[in-house]
Coordinates of C-alpha atoms and ligand atoms in Angstrom, one line a residue:
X21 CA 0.9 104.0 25.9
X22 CA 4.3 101.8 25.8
X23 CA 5.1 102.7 29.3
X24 CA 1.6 101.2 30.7
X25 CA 2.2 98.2 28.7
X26 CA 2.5 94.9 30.8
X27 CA 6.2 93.5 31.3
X28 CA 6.1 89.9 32.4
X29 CA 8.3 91.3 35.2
X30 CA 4.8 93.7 36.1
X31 CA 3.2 90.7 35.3
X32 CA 4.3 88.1 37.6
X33 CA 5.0 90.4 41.0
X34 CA 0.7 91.2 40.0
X35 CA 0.0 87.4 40.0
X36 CA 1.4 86.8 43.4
X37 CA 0.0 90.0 44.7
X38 CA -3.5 88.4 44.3
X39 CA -2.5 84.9 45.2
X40 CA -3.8 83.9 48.4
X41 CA -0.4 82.3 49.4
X42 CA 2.4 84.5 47.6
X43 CA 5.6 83.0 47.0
X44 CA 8.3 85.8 46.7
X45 CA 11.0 82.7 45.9
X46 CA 8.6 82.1 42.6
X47 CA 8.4 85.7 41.5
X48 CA 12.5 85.8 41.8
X49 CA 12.9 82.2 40.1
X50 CA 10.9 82.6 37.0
X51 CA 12.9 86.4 36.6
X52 CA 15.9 84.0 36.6
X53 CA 14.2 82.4 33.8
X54 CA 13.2 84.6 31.6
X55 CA 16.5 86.4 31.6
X56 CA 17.7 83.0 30.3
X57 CA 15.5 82.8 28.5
X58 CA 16.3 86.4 26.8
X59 CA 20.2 85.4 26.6
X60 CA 19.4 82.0 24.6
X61 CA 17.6 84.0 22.3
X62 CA 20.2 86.6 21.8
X63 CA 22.8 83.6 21.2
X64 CA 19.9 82.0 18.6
X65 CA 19.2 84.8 16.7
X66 CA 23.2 85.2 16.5
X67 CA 23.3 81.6 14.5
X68 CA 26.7 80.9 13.8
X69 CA 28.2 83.7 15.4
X70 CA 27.5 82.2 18.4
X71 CA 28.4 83.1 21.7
X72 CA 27.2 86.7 22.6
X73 CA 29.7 89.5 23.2
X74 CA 32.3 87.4 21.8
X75 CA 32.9 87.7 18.0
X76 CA 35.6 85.3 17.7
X77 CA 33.4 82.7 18.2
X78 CA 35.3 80.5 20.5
X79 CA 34.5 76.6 19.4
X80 CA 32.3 75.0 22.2
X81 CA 33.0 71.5 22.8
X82 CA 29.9 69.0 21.9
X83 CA 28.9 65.2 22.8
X84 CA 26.4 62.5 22.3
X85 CA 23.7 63.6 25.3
X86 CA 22.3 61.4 27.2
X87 CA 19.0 60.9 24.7
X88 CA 21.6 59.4 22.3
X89 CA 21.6 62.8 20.2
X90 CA 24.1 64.5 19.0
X91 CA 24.3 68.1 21.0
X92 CA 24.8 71.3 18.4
X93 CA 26.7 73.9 20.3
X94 CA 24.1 75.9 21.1
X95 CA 22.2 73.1 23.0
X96 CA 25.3 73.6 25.2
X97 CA 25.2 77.4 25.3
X98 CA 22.0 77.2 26.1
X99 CA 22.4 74.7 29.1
X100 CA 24.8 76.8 30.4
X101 CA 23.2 79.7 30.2
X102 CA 20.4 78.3 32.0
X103 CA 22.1 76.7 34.7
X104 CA 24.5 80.0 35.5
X105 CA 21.3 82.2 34.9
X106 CA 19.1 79.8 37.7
X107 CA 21.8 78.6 40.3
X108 CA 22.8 81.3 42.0
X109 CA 19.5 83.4 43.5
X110 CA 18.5 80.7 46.4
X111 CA 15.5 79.7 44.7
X112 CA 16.5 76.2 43.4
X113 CA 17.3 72.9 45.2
X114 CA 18.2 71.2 41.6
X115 CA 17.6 70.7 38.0
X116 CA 17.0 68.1 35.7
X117 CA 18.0 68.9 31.9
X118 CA 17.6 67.3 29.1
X119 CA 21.3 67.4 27.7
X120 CA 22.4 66.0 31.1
X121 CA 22.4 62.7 32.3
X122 CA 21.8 63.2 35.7
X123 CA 20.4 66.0 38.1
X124 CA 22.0 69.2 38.8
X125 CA 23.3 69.7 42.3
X126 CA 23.1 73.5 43.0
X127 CA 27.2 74.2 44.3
X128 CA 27.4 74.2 47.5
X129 CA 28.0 78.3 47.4
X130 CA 25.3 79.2 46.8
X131 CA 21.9 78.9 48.9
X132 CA 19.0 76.2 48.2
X133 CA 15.4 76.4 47.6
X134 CA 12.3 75.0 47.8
X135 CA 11.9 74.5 44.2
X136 CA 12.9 72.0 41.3
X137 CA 13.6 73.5 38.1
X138 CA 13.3 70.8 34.7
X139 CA 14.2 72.0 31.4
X140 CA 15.0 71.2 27.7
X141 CA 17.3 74.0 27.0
X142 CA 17.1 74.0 23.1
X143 CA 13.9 72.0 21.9
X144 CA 14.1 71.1 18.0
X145 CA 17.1 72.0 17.9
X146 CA 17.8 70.1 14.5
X147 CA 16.3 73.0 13.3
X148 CA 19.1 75.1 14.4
X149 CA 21.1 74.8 10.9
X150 CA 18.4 75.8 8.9
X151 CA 17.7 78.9 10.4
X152 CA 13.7 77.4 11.6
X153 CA 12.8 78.4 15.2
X154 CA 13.8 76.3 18.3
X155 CA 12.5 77.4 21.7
X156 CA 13.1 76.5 25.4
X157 CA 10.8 74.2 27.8
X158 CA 10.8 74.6 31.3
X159 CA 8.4 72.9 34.2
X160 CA 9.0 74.4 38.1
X161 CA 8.2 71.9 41.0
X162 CA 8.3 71.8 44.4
X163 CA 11.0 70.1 46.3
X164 CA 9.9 67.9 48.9
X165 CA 9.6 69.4 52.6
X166 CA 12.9 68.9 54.2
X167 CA 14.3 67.7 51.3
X168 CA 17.7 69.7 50.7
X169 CA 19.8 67.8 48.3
X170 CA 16.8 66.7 45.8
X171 CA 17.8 63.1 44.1
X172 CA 16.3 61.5 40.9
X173 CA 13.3 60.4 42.8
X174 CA 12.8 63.6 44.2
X175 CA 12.3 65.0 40.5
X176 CA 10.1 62.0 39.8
X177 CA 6.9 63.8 40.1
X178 CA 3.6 63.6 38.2
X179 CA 2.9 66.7 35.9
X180 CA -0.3 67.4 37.9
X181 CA 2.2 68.9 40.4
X182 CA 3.7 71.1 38.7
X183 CA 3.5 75.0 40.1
X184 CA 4.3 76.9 36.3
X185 CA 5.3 75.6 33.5
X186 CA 6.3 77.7 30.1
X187 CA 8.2 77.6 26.7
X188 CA 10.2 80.3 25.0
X189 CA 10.3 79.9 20.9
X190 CA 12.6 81.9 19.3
X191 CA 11.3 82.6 15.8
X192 CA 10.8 85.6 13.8
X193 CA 9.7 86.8 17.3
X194 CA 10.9 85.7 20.5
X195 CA 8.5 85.0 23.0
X196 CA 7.5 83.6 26.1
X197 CA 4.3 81.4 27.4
X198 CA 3.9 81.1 30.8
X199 CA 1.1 79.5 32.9
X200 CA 0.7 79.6 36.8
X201 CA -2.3 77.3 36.8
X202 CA -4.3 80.0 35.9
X203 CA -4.6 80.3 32.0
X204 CA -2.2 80.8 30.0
X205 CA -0.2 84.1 28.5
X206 CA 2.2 84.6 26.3
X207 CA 4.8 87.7 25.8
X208 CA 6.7 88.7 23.2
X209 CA 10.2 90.5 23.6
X210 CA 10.1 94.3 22.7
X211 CA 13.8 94.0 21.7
X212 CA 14.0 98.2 22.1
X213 CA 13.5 97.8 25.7
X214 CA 14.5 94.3 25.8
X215 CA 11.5 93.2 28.1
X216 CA 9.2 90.8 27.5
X217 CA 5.4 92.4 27.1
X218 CA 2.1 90.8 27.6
X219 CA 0.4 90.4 24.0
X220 CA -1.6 87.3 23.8
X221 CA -3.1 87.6 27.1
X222 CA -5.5 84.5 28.2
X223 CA -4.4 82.1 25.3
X224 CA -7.2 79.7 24.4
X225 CA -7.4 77.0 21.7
X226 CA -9.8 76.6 19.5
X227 CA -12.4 73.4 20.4
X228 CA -12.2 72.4 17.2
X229 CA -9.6 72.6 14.2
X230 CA -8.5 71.1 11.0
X231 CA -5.1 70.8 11.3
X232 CA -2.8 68.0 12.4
X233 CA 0.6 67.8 12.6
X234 CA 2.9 64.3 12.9
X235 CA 5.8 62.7 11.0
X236 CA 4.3 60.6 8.5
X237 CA 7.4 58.8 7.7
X238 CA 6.7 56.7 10.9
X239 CA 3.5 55.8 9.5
X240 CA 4.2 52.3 9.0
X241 CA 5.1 52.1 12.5
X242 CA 2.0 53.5 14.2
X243 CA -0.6 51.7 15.6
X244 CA -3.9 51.3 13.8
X245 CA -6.0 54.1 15.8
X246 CA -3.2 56.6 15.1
X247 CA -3.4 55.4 10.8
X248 CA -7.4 55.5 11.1
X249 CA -6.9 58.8 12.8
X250 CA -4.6 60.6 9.8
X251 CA -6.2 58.6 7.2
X252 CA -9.7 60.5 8.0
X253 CA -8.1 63.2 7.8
X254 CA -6.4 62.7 5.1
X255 CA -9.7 61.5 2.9
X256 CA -11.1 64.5 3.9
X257 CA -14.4 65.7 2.3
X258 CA -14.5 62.1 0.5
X259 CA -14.1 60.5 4.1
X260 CA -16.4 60.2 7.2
X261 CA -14.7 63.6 8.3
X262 CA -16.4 65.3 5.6
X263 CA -14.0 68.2 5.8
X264 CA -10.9 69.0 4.2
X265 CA -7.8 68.9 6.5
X266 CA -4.5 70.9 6.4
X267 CA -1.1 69.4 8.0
X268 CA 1.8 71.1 9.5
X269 CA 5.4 69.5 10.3
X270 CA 7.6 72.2 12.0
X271 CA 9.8 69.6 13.5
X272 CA 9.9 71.6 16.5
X273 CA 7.6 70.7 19.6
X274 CA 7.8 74.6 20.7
X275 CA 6.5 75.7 17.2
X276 CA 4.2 73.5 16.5
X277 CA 2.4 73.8 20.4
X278 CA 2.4 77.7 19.9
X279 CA 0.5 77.3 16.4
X280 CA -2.1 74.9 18.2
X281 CA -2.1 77.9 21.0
X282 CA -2.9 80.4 18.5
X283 CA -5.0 78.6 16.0
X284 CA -6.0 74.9 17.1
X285 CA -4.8 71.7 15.5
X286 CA -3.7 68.5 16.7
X287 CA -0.1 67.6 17.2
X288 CA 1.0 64.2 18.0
X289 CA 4.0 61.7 18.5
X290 CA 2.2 58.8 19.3
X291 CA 3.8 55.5 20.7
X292 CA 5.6 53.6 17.5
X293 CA 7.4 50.7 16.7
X294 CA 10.0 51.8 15.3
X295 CA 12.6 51.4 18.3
X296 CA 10.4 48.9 20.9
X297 CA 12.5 49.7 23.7
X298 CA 11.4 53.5 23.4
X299 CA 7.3 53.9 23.4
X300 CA 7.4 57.5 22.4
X301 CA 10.2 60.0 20.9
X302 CA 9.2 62.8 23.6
X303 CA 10.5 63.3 27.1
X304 CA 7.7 63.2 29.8
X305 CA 9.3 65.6 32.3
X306 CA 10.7 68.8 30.1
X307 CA 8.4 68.0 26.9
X308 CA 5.1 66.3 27.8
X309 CA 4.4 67.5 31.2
X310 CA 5.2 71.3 30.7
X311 CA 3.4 71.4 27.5
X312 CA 0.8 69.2 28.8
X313 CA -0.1 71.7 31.3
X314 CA -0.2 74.5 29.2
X315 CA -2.5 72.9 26.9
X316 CA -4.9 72.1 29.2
X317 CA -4.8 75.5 30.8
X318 CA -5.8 76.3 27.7
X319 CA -8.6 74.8 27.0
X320 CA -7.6 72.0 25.4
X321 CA -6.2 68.3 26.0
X322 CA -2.8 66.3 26.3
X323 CA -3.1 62.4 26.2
X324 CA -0.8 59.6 25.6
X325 CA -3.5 58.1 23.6
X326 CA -4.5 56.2 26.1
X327 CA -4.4 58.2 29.4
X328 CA -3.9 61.9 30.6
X329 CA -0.4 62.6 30.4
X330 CA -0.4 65.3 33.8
X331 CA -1.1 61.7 35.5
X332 CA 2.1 59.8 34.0
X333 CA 3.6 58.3 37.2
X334 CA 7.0 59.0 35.9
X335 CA 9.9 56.0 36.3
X336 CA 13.1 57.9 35.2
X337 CA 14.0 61.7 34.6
X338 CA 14.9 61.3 30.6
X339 CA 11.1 58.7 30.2
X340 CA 9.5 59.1 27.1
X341 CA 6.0 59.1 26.3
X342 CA 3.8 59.1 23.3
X343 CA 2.2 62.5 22.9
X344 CA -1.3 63.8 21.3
X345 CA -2.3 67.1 22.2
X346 CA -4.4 70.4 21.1
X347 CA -8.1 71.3 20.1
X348 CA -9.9 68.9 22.9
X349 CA -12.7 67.3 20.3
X350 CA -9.5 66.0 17.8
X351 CA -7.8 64.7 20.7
X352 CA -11.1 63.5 22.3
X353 CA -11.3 61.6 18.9
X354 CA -7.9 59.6 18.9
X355 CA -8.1 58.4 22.7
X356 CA -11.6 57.0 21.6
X357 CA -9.5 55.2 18.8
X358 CA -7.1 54.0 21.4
X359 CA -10.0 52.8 23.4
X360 CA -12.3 51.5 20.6
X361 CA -9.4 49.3 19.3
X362 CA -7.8 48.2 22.4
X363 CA -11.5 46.5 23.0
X364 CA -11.4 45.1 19.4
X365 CA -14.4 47.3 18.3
X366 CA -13.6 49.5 15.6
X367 CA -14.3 48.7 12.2
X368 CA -11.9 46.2 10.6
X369 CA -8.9 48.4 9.4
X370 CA -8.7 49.6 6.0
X371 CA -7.7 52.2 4.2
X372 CA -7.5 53.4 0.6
X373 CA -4.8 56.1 1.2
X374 CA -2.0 53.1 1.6
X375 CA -3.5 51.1 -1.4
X376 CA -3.1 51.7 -5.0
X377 CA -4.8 54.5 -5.4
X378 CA -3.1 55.8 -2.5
X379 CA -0.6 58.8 -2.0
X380 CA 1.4 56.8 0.5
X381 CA 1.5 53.7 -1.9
X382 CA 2.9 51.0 -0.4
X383 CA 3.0 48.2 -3.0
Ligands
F6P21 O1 12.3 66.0 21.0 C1 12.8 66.9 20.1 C2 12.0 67.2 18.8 O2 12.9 68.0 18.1 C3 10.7 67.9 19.0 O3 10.8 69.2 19.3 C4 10.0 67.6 17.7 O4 8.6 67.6 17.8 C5 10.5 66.2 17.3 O5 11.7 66.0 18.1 C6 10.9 66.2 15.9 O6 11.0 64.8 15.5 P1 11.4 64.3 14.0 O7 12.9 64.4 14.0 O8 10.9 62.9 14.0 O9 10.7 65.2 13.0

């Protein structure tokens, strides 16, 4: 029956009923978030109508953030919202966000808390203008004890510590995946009753897959394990993978984790050359780390290629990291094709997918 159905409300308060340490300030914070959460999605599905409950559409001003991008207004809307949804209930003692440059201080109005709240408000959101789904990222941590007005380095730390960590995507369906450190569950929003409701209860990715996802028009700027890596796949049954393999480019890390969530894969932004002072596109603390987690509580695996990202010391708040994740053999694979090369033993490189009989010609 609809009314026994599980809210993530239900949901949480039932997780910290069993936990052998319950933290009420956790239960309240991640209701914060999910009403955020619930607002961005109302003011994505709203596309260029924009701002919800306001028809005329007032124009909201956008910069260059701090990652060098240029912010669509609804990357700001949906900062806002989460900041205004997550300062106020006493919970928080910051916030570190991608489309700002430094932390958040929580005004001095309202109460502080013992957590640390990083987000990427609007993930892909390049997306947003042709109508493809964009989502939310968000990792909790603790604040340090006695630590009231957090700084960067208080933010600085590994994804190993983090106490949940979750993404919204808002697609054909808006939904929310959470994990406590204790599997992972994903909700989608009954917009009748305009609750999120437990549907995909104990996520778990397949071991195995045939699917990868990665831009491969940075392919001249990988680095040979990452090329061996595609072209296998890419060979398929003619190649030593034997096996025919599909490939997905969403643009969107939110969409294209939830696919691997739901039916394996591989999905990757690996360390490039294509900008040397950058050695990945993705941001450690609101990108790798959350999703990281979630993957693993999953079942599956989240490496930089050539360590496990949840053990990233990180340097600085905005860091970015190269990023394989998904199905646990695939990724198993690649870090051995890190490892393998790194020691100068894999077999001389070659490939006949970027030769003359190749697809991706390059003479
Ligand atoms: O970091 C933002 C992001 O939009 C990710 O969500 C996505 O995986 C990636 O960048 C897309 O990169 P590209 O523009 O190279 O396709």
């Amino acid at each position: 029956m609809p009314y026994r159905r599980t809210t993530l409300s239900k949901f949480i308060i039932e997780d910290q009923r069993r936990a052998a340490a319950p933290e009420p300030e956790l239960t309240s914070l991640l209701n914060d978030i999910q009403t955020a959460c619930k607002l961005i999605a109302v003011a994505a599905s709203r596309g260029g109508i924009a701002v919800p409950g306001d028809t005329r559409a007032p124009a909201v001003e956008t910069a260059v953030n701090v990652q060098g991008e240029q912010q669509k207004p609804l990357d700001v809307i949906a900062n806002d919202i989460m900041i205004g949804t997550c300062e106020w209930g006493g919970q928080l003692a910051g916030m570190v966000s991608e489309e700002m440059e430094q932390p958040y201080e929580i005004p001095a109005v309202y109460p502080r808390g013992r957590y640390l709240l990083v987000f990427d408000p609007l993930d892909g959101s390049s997306n947003i203008d042709v109508n493809m789904p964009v989502g939310t990222i968000f990792s909790v941590l603790r604040c340090p004890e006695g630590v009231t007005a957090p700084g960067l380095e208080h933010f600085l730390q590994p994804g190993t510590a983090q106490v949940a960590a979750g993404y919204a995507i808002y697609g054909p369906t808006a939904m929310l995946v959470l994990t406590l450190g204790a599997g992972v569950h994903g909700f989608t929003l009954d917009p009748e009753i305009g609750a999120f409701t437990l549907t995909h209860p104990d996520m778990a990715i397949p071991p195995d897959s045939h699917e990868f996802a990665v831009n491969v028009s940075n392919e001249r700027f990988w680095e040979p394990p990452v090329r061996r890596y595609v072209d296998e796949c890419v060979e398929g049954t003619a190649g030593v993978r034997g096996v025919d393999f599909n490939m997905r480019w969403i643009a969107s890390m939110v969409a294209e984790v939830h696919r691997i969530l739901v039916r394996g894969g591989l999905f990757m932004y690996p360390r490039d050359a294509k900008d040397p002072s950058k050695p990945g596109r993705l941001r450690l603390m609101y990108e790798a780390n959350p999703m990281a987690m979630i993957v693993e509580q999953a079942g599956g695996a989240a490496s930089t290629g050539r360590g496990r990202i949840l053990e990233l010391a990180p340097a600085e708040i905005h860091q970015r990291v190269p990023v394989i994740l998904g199905s646990r053999s695939e990724v198993e694979r690649l870090v051995r094709y890190h490892a393998e090369y790194d020691a100068g033993e894999d077999a001389p490189f070659k490939t006949p997918l970027f030769n003359a009989r190749s697809l991706f010609r390059t003479a």
